[in-house]
Coordinates of C-alpha atoms in Angstrom, one line a residue:
X1 CA 10.6 2.5 -47.5
X2 CA 8.8 -0.4 -45.6
X3 CA 11.4 -2.9 -46.9
X4 CA 14.4 -0.8 -45.6
X5 CA 12.6 -0.1 -42.4
X6 CA 12.0 -3.9 -41.9
X7 CA 15.7 -4.5 -42.6
X8 CA 16.7 -1.7 -40.1
X9 CA 14.4 -3.1 -37.4
X10 CA 15.8 -6.6 -37.8
X11 CA 19.3 -5.3 -37.5
X12 CA 18.3 -3.2 -34.4
X13 CA 16.9 -6.3 -32.8
X14 CA 20.2 -8.1 -33.2
X15 CA 22.2 -5.3 -31.6
X16 CA 22.8 -5.2 -27.8
X17 CA 20.5 -2.7 -26.1
X18 CA 23.4 -1.1 -24.3
X19 CA 24.4 0.7 -27.5
X20 CA 21.1 2.8 -27.2
X21 CA 20.3 3.1 -30.9
X22 CA 17.4 5.4 -31.8
X23 CA 14.2 4.1 -33.5
X24 CA 13.3 5.9 -36.8
X25 CA 10.1 7.4 -35.6
X26 CA 10.2 10.2 -38.2
X27 CA 10.2 7.9 -41.2
X28 CA 7.7 5.5 -39.6
X29 CA 4.6 7.7 -39.4
X30 CA 2.2 4.9 -38.4
X31 CA 4.2 3.8 -35.4
X32 CA 5.0 7.4 -34.5
X33 CA 1.2 8.1 -34.4
X34 CA 0.6 5.0 -32.3
X35 CA 3.3 6.2 -29.8
X36 CA 1.9 9.8 -29.7
X37 CA -1.6 8.4 -29.2
X38 CA -0.4 6.3 -26.2
X39 CA 1.3 9.3 -24.7
X40 CA -1.9 11.3 -25.1
X41 CA -3.7 8.5 -23.1
X42 CA -1.1 8.6 -20.3
X43 CA -3.6 9.8 -17.7
X44 CA -5.6 6.6 -18.1
X45 CA -2.5 4.7 -17.1
X46 CA -2.0 7.0 -14.1
X47 CA 0.9 8.8 -15.9
X48 CA 1.5 12.3 -17.1
X49 CA 1.8 12.9 -20.9
X50 CA 4.0 15.9 -20.2
X51 CA 6.8 13.5 -19.0
X52 CA 7.2 12.0 -22.5
X53 CA 8.6 14.4 -25.1
X54 CA 5.5 16.5 -24.9
X55 CA 6.9 19.8 -26.4
X56 CA 8.7 17.9 -29.1
X57 CA 5.6 16.1 -30.2
X58 CA 3.7 19.3 -30.4
X59 CA 6.5 20.8 -32.5
X60 CA 6.4 17.8 -34.9
X61 CA 2.7 18.0 -35.3
X62 CA 2.9 21.8 -36.0
X63 CA 6.0 21.5 -38.2
X64 CA 7.6 24.2 -36.1
X65 CA 11.3 25.2 -36.8
X66 CA 14.0 23.1 -38.4
X67 CA 14.0 19.5 -37.4
X68 CA 17.1 17.8 -36.1
X69 CA 16.0 14.3 -37.0
X70 CA 18.7 12.5 -35.1
X71 CA 18.1 14.5 -31.8
X72 CA 14.3 14.1 -32.1
X73 CA 14.5 10.3 -32.7
X74 CA 16.8 10.0 -29.7
X75 CA 14.3 11.9 -27.6
X76 CA 11.3 10.0 -28.8
X77 CA 13.1 6.7 -28.3
X78 CA 14.1 7.7 -24.7
X79 CA 10.5 8.9 -24.1
X80 CA 9.1 5.6 -25.4
X81 CA 11.4 3.5 -23.2
X82 CA 10.5 5.7 -20.2
X83 CA 6.8 5.4 -20.9
X84 CA 6.7 1.6 -21.4
X85 CA 8.9 1.1 -18.3
X86 CA 6.5 3.2 -16.3
X87 CA 3.6 1.1 -17.7
X88 CA 5.4 -2.0 -16.5
X89 CA 7.0 -0.9 -13.2
X90 CA 5.4 2.4 -12.1
X91 CA 6.7 6.0 -12.1
X92 CA 6.7 7.3 -8.5
X93 CA 8.9 6.9 -5.5
X94 CA 7.4 5.0 -2.6
X95 CA 6.7 6.9 0.6
X96 CA 9.0 4.9 2.9
X97 CA 11.3 6.1 5.6
X98 CA 13.5 3.0 5.5
X99 CA 14.3 0.7 2.6
X100 CA 16.1 -2.4 3.6
X101 CA 16.1 -4.2 0.3
X102 CA 16.5 -1.4 -2.4
X103 CA 14.5 -3.4 -4.9
X104 CA 14.8 -2.3 -8.5
X105 CA 12.7 -4.0 -11.3
X106 CA 14.6 -5.8 -14.0
X107 CA 13.6 -3.2 -16.7
X108 CA 16.4 -3.9 -19.2
X109 CA 14.0 -5.7 -21.6
X110 CA 11.7 -2.7 -22.3
X111 CA 13.7 -1.3 -25.2
X112 CA 13.9 -4.8 -26.8
X113 CA 10.1 -5.1 -26.3
X114 CA 9.5 -1.9 -28.2
X115 CA 11.7 -2.9 -31.1
X116 CA 10.1 -6.4 -31.2
X117 CA 6.6 -4.9 -31.1
X118 CA 7.4 -2.6 -34.1
X119 CA 8.9 -5.5 -36.0
X120 CA 5.7 -7.6 -35.4
X121 CA 3.4 -4.6 -36.2
X122 CA 2.0 -4.8 -32.6
X123 CA 3.1 -1.5 -31.0
X124 CA -0.5 -0.7 -30.3
X125 CA -0.7 -3.8 -28.1
X126 CA 2.5 -3.3 -26.2
X127 CA 1.2 -1.3 -23.2
X128 CA -1.5 -4.0 -22.6
X129 CA 1.2 -6.7 -22.7
X130 CA 3.6 -4.9 -20.3
X131 CA 1.2 -3.7 -17.7
X132 CA 0.1 -6.0 -14.8
X133 CA -2.6 -8.6 -15.3
X134 CA -4.4 -9.0 -12.1
X135 CA -7.8 -8.0 -10.8
X136 CA -6.5 -5.3 -8.4
X137 CA -4.7 -3.5 -11.2
X138 CA -7.8 -3.6 -13.4
X139 CA -9.9 -2.1 -10.6
X140 CA -7.4 0.7 -10.2
X141 CA -7.6 1.6 -13.8
X142 CA -11.4 1.3 -13.8
X143 CA -11.7 3.8 -10.8
X144 CA -9.1 6.1 -12.4
X145 CA -11.1 6.2 -15.7
X146 CA -14.3 7.1 -13.8
X147 CA -12.6 10.1 -12.2
X148 CA -10.7 11.2 -15.3
X149 CA -14.0 11.3 -17.3
X150 CA -15.5 14.1 -15.2
X151 CA -12.4 15.7 -13.5
X152 CA -13.0 19.1 -15.3
X153 CA -16.6 19.4 -14.1
X154 CA -17.0 22.4 -11.7
X155 CA -18.8 21.1 -8.7
X156 CA -19.5 23.4 -5.8
X157 CA -18.8 22.1 -2.2
X158 CA -21.7 20.2 -0.6
X159 CA -22.9 22.3 2.3
X160 CA -26.3 20.8 3.0
X161 CA -27.0 17.4 4.6
X162 CA -30.4 17.1 2.9
X163 CA -30.7 13.8 1.0
X164 CA -33.0 14.9 -1.7
X165 CA -33.0 16.2 -5.2
X166 CA -32.8 19.8 -4.0
X167 CA -29.2 19.2 -2.9
X168 CA -27.7 19.7 -6.4
X169 CA -24.0 19.7 -5.3
X170 CA -24.6 16.3 -3.8
X171 CA -26.0 14.9 -7.1
X172 CA -23.2 16.5 -9.1
X173 CA -20.5 15.0 -6.8
X174 CA -22.1 11.5 -7.0
X175 CA -21.9 11.8 -10.8
X176 CA -18.4 13.2 -10.8
X177 CA -17.0 10.5 -8.5
X178 CA -18.7 7.7 -10.6
X179 CA -21.2 6.7 -8.0
X180 CA -24.0 7.2 -10.6
X181 CA -23.8 6.6 -14.3
X182 CA -26.2 9.5 -15.2
X183 CA -26.8 13.0 -13.7
X184 CA -30.5 12.7 -12.5
X185 CA -31.7 15.9 -10.9
X186 CA -35.1 14.2 -10.1
X187 CA -33.7 11.1 -8.2
X188 CA -35.9 10.0 -5.4
X189 CA -34.8 9.7 -1.8
X190 CA -34.4 5.9 -1.9
X191 CA -32.2 6.0 -4.9
X192 CA -30.0 8.7 -3.3
X193 CA -29.8 6.8 -0.1
X194 CA -28.6 3.7 -1.9
X195 CA -26.0 5.8 -3.8
X196 CA -24.9 7.3 -0.5
X197 CA -24.3 3.8 0.8
X198 CA -22.1 3.0 -2.2
X199 CA -20.1 6.2 -1.4
X200 CA -19.8 5.2 2.3
X201 CA -18.6 1.8 1.3
X202 CA -15.9 3.4 -0.9
X203 CA -14.8 5.6 2.0
X204 CA -14.8 2.6 4.4
X205 CA -17.6 4.1 6.5
X206 CA -20.7 2.7 8.2
X207 CA -23.2 2.1 5.4
X208 CA -26.2 3.7 7.1
X209 CA -27.3 6.0 4.3
X210 CA -27.0 9.1 6.5
X211 CA -25.3 12.2 5.2
X212 CA -23.2 12.8 8.4
X213 CA -20.4 15.4 8.7
X214 CA -17.6 12.8 8.1
X215 CA -19.3 11.6 4.9
X216 CA -19.6 15.2 3.7
X217 CA -16.0 15.8 4.4
X218 CA -15.0 12.8 2.3
X219 CA -17.3 13.8 -0.6
X220 CA -15.9 17.3 -0.6
X221 CA -12.3 16.2 -1.1
X222 CA -11.4 17.7 -4.5
X223 CA -11.4 15.2 -7.4
X224 CA -7.9 16.2 -8.3
X225 CA -6.6 15.0 -4.9
X226 CA -8.5 11.7 -5.4
X227 CA -6.8 11.4 -8.8
X228 CA -3.4 12.0 -7.2
X229 CA -4.1 9.3 -4.6
X230 CA -5.2 6.8 -7.3
X231 CA -2.2 7.6 -9.6
X232 CA 0.3 7.1 -6.8
X233 CA -1.3 3.9 -5.6
X234 CA -1.6 2.5 -9.2
X235 CA 2.1 3.1 -9.8
X236 CA 3.0 1.6 -6.4
X237 CA 0.9 -1.5 -7.3
X238 CA 2.8 -1.8 -10.6
X239 CA 6.1 -1.7 -8.8
X240 CA 4.9 -4.3 -6.3
X241 CA 3.6 -6.4 -9.2
X242 CA 7.1 -6.7 -10.6
X243 CA 8.6 -8.1 -7.4
X244 CA 5.7 -10.4 -6.7
X245 CA 6.3 -12.1 -10.1
X246 CA 9.7 -13.1 -8.7
X247 CA 8.8 -14.1 -5.1
X248 CA 6.1 -14.0 -2.5
X249 CA 5.7 -10.7 -0.7
X250 CA 3.8 -9.3 2.3
X251 CA 2.2 -5.9 1.8
X252 CA 0.7 -3.8 4.7
X253 CA -1.1 -0.6 3.9
X254 CA -1.4 1.8 6.8
X255 CA -4.5 3.8 5.9
X256 CA -6.4 0.7 4.8
X257 CA -5.0 -1.2 7.9
X258 CA -4.9 -4.4 5.9
X259 CA -2.4 -7.0 4.8
X260 CA -1.9 -8.9 1.6
X261 CA 0.3 -11.9 1.0
X262 CA 1.0 -11.9 -2.8
X263 CA 2.6 -14.1 -5.4
X264 CA 2.5 -13.8 -9.2
X265 CA -1.0 -12.4 -9.9
X266 CA -2.7 -14.0 -6.9
X267 CA -3.7 -13.0 -3.4
X268 CA -2.6 -15.9 -1.3
X269 CA -3.9 -14.4 1.9
X270 CA -5.7 -11.3 3.2
X271 CA -6.4 -10.1 6.7
X272 CA -7.2 -7.0 8.7
X273 CA -4.6 -5.1 10.8
X274 CA -4.4 -2.6 13.5
X275 CA -1.9 0.2 13.0
X276 CA -0.6 3.2 14.9
X277 CA -2.6 6.0 16.2
X278 CA -2.1 9.5 14.7
X279 CA 0.1 10.5 17.7
X280 CA 2.0 7.1 17.6
X281 CA 2.2 6.4 13.9
X282 CA 3.4 3.3 12.1
X283 CA 6.4 4.2 10.0
X284 CA 6.3 3.1 6.3
X285 CA 9.3 0.9 5.5
X286 CA 10.6 -1.9 3.4
X287 CA 12.3 -4.9 5.0
X288 CA 12.3 -8.7 5.1
X289 CA 10.6 -11.1 7.5
X290 CA 13.4 -13.4 8.6
X291 CA 11.8 -15.4 11.5
X292 CA 8.6 -16.3 13.2
X293 CA 8.6 -16.3 17.0
X294 CA 6.0 -18.4 18.8
X295 CA 5.2 -17.3 22.4
X296 CA 7.3 -14.1 22.2
X297 CA 8.4 -11.9 25.0
X298 CA 7.3 -8.3 24.7
X299 CA 10.2 -6.0 25.3
X300 CA 8.3 -2.8 26.3
X301 CA 9.6 0.3 24.4
X302 CA 11.1 2.8 26.7
X303 CA 8.5 5.5 26.0
X304 CA 5.6 3.2 26.8
X305 CA 7.4 2.0 29.9
X306 CA 7.9 5.4 31.4
X307 CA 4.8 7.2 30.1
X308 CA 2.1 4.5 30.5
X309 CA 3.4 1.7 32.7
X310 CA 5.5 3.5 35.3
X311 CA 2.6 5.6 36.8
X312 CA 0.5 2.5 37.2
X313 CA 3.5 0.5 38.7
X314 CA 4.0 3.2 41.3
X315 CA 0.5 2.7 42.7
X316 CA 1.1 -1.0 43.5
X317 CA 4.5 -2.2 42.1
X318 CA 4.5 -5.9 43.0
X319 CA 0.8 -6.5 42.2
X320 CA 0.9 -4.6 38.9
X321 CA 4.1 -6.4 37.7
X322 CA 2.8 -9.8 38.8
X323 CA -0.6 -9.4 37.3
X324 CA 0.8 -8.2 33.9
X325 CA 3.5 -10.9 34.0
X326 CA 6.3 -8.4 33.7
X327 CA 10.0 -8.8 34.5
X328 CA 12.4 -5.9 35.3
X329 CA 15.8 -6.1 33.7
X330 CA 18.9 -3.9 34.1
X331 CA 21.0 -2.6 31.2
X332 CA 22.9 -5.8 30.9
X333 CA 19.8 -7.9 30.7
X334 CA 19.9 -9.3 34.2
X335 CA 16.5 -10.0 35.8
X336 CA 16.0 -7.9 39.0
X337 CA 13.9 -8.4 42.0
X338 CA 11.3 -5.6 41.7
X339 CA 10.9 -5.4 45.5
X340 CA 14.5 -4.0 45.7
X341 CA 13.7 -1.1 43.4
X342 CA 12.7 2.3 44.8
X343 CA 9.9 2.9 42.3
X344 CA 8.7 6.3 43.7
X345 CA 12.1 7.9 42.9
X346 CA 11.8 6.9 39.2
X347 CA 10.5 9.2 36.5
X348 CA 10.7 9.7 32.7
X349 CA 14.2 11.1 33.0
X350 CA 15.4 8.5 35.5
X351 CA 14.5 5.0 34.5
X352 CA 17.6 2.8 34.0
X353 CA 15.6 -0.4 33.6
X354 CA 13.9 -2.4 30.9
X355 CA 10.5 -4.0 31.3
X356 CA 9.8 -7.4 29.6
X357 CA 6.4 -9.1 29.5
X358 CA 6.7 -12.9 29.6
X359 CA 5.2 -15.2 27.0
X360 CA 1.6 -16.4 27.4
X361 CA -1.8 -15.8 26.0
X362 CA -2.2 -12.5 27.9
X363 CA 1.1 -11.2 26.3
X364 CA 0.5 -7.9 24.4
X365 CA 2.0 -9.6 21.4
X366 CA -0.3 -12.6 21.6
X367 CA 1.3 -15.9 20.7
X368 CA 3.0 -15.0 17.4
X369 CA 5.5 -12.3 16.3
X370 CA 6.9 -11.9 12.7
X371 CA 10.3 -10.5 13.1
X372 CA 12.1 -8.2 10.6
X373 CA 14.7 -5.5 10.9
X374 CA 13.3 -2.1 11.6
X375 CA 15.0 1.0 13.0
X376 CA 11.6 1.9 14.5
X377 CA 11.1 -1.2 16.8
X378 CA 8.2 -2.2 14.6
X379 CA 6.9 -5.8 14.0
X380 CA 3.9 -7.7 13.0
X381 CA 2.2 -9.6 15.8
X382 CA -0.8 -11.2 17.3
X383 CA -2.9 -9.6 20.0
X384 CA -5.2 -10.9 22.8
X385 CA -7.6 -8.0 22.1
X386 CA -9.5 -9.1 19.0
X387 CA -12.4 -6.7 19.2
X388 CA -10.5 -3.8 17.7
X389 CA -10.5 -5.6 14.3
X390 CA -14.2 -5.0 14.0
X391 CA -13.7 -1.3 13.5
X392 CA -13.5 0.3 10.1
X393 CA -10.7 2.8 11.1
X394 CA -8.3 0.5 12.9
X395 CA -5.8 3.0 14.2
X396 CA -5.1 2.1 17.8
X397 CA -1.6 0.8 18.3
X398 CA 1.6 2.5 19.5
X399 CA 3.2 1.9 16.0
X400 CA 3.5 -1.9 15.7
X401 CA 1.1 -3.8 13.5
X402 CA -1.4 -6.2 15.0
X403 CA -2.5 -8.9 12.5
X404 CA -5.9 -10.5 12.9
X405 CA -5.2 -14.0 11.5
X406 CA -1.5 -13.9 12.0
X407 CA -1.5 -17.6 12.9
X408 CA -2.6 -18.5 9.4
X409 CA 0.0 -16.3 7.8
X410 CA 2.7 -17.7 10.1
X411 CA 1.8 -21.2 9.1
X412 CA 2.1 -20.3 5.4
X413 CA 5.6 -18.8 6.0
X414 CA 6.8 -21.6 8.2
X415 CA 5.2 -25.1 7.9
X416 CA 7.0 -26.2 11.1
X417 CA 4.5 -24.2 13.1
X418 CA 1.6 -26.6 12.2
X419 CA 2.1 -29.0 15.2
X420 CA 1.6 -26.0 17.6
X421 CA -1.1 -24.0 15.7
X422 CA -3.4 -26.9 14.9
X423 CA -4.2 -27.2 18.6
X424 CA -7.2 -25.5 20.2
X425 CA -6.5 -22.0 21.6
X426 CA -6.6 -23.3 25.2
X427 CA -3.9 -25.9 24.3
X428 CA -1.8 -23.3 22.7
X429 CA -1.9 -21.3 25.9
X430 CA -0.7 -24.3 27.8
X431 CA 2.2 -24.8 25.4
X432 CA 3.2 -21.2 25.9
X433 CA 3.9 -21.8 29.6
X434 CA 5.5 -25.2 28.9
X435 CA 7.8 -24.3 26.0
X436 CA 8.7 -20.6 26.4
X437 CA 9.7 -18.5 23.4
X438 CA 10.3 -20.6 20.2
X439 CA 12.1 -19.1 17.3
X440 CA 11.6 -20.4 13.7
X441 CA 14.1 -18.9 11.2
X442 CA 12.6 -18.8 7.7
X443 CA 14.5 -20.7 5.0
X444 CA 13.8 -17.8 2.7
X445 CA 13.3 -14.3 3.8
X446 CA 10.0 -12.7 2.7
X447 CA 10.0 -9.1 1.5
X448 CA 7.8 -6.9 3.6
X449 CA 6.3 -3.6 2.4
X450 CA 4.7 -1.3 4.9
X451 CA 3.2 1.4 2.7
X452 CA 1.1 4.6 3.0
X453 CA -1.5 4.6 0.2
X454 CA -4.9 6.3 0.8
X455 CA -6.4 4.6 -2.3
X456 CA -6.1 0.9 -1.8
X457 CA -7.9 -2.5 -2.5
X458 CA -10.0 -4.2 0.1
X459 CA -10.5 -8.0 0.5
X460 CA -12.6 -8.1 -2.7
X461 CA -10.1 -6.2 -4.7
X462 CA -12.4 -3.2 -4.8
X463 CA -10.6 0.2 -4.7
X464 CA -11.5 2.3 -1.7
X465 CA -10.4 5.7 -0.3
X466 CA -9.3 5.3 3.2
X467 CA -8.7 7.9 5.9
X468 CA -5.5 9.9 5.5
X469 CA -4.9 9.2 9.2
X470 CA -1.5 10.8 9.4
X471 CA -2.3 13.7 7.0
X472 CA 0.5 12.8 4.6
X473 CA -1.3 13.4 1.3
X474 CA -1.2 17.1 0.5

């Protein structure tokens, strides 16, 4: 039997994958068992075993009914291809409102990999070879395994803010979430306070060791919801991993308010961001950065112009516009004299103008803007107000993304910026007034992913649970 199986596998390897031949799982009990065991461990990969011929496998094990061997082997083959493709590329749709590149992983080799693994007697190693090989992915799996281990424990909600051993639900939740290795009902206060600091760090909160209402709220989120967040993010990271093996990519996560510049299995650059407030959210999207603008204008969005700037302009039109370095333009783009405009007659429904803030160090976009197509008037940019980057929850913008060290990122994208950016900040400000807006088209567009994942890595590749600031995860 093994001789004929080896001949069959060899022939199958030589056939083009488009013909979709089935693999003889029923006659190869050893590899069938390996496959079934992998399906059973699907949850540890962030997958669901019910997606992979679950009922058929149960029927095979129970010898239920008459077996249509051809149909079963087709089903198992398709399930195997789906499983290993999900291992390599992820299994969920990304939460984006606009996709400007429609990236699809090159997954045509998965079936060939299965056949080759069987021929080499290495099917048990295939998942490990296909899945990503970087630290972030390993940390995702580690965090997932911690929660999977105790997901079925019944833990009552924490209602007390006492930080001592009498608060049994708190001790149970620490253990369930993997913040402690053992369930110690006699833990002293110092131990519990240190454990609480670990939890606060995981939730991106101030690590003061105090059981405040916000911390209680995070601890009381059901473990199944945490698992859902982890599974979704893990599969998103797999999908990102496939494109970053081909080219450099920029990834912004909204809840984490951070940015990664990735290539292969390396983080080339990391920085903090400021994203949209809950009432002016940043929209998840996929696009491509195509140019860097040095000393950009800020074309004020209409809503901001009429809701926020216009009331202030009415109080002192010329002073406000001059102090803020604003120009007033008509619909054709012609610059107007603000003294000729009857500002008191304007309102939200009657504002036929466009406001533009001139370049300079006081410009709301700072000195750098990374441009990409967005139907939501979104971009990555600098900011003159750096203090907001010190907050843990950095949700302050009108929807655009302020990038803390955008000058370093811009220099990595476009080396031609070095002569400008190597100057001291004061000199850069002088150049802004001398040069005006400078546009640097990129020789190669860089894919940009603005995502919404509550479970996400920090700058040390540790997986944290961030605030579901827009209440998107149900």
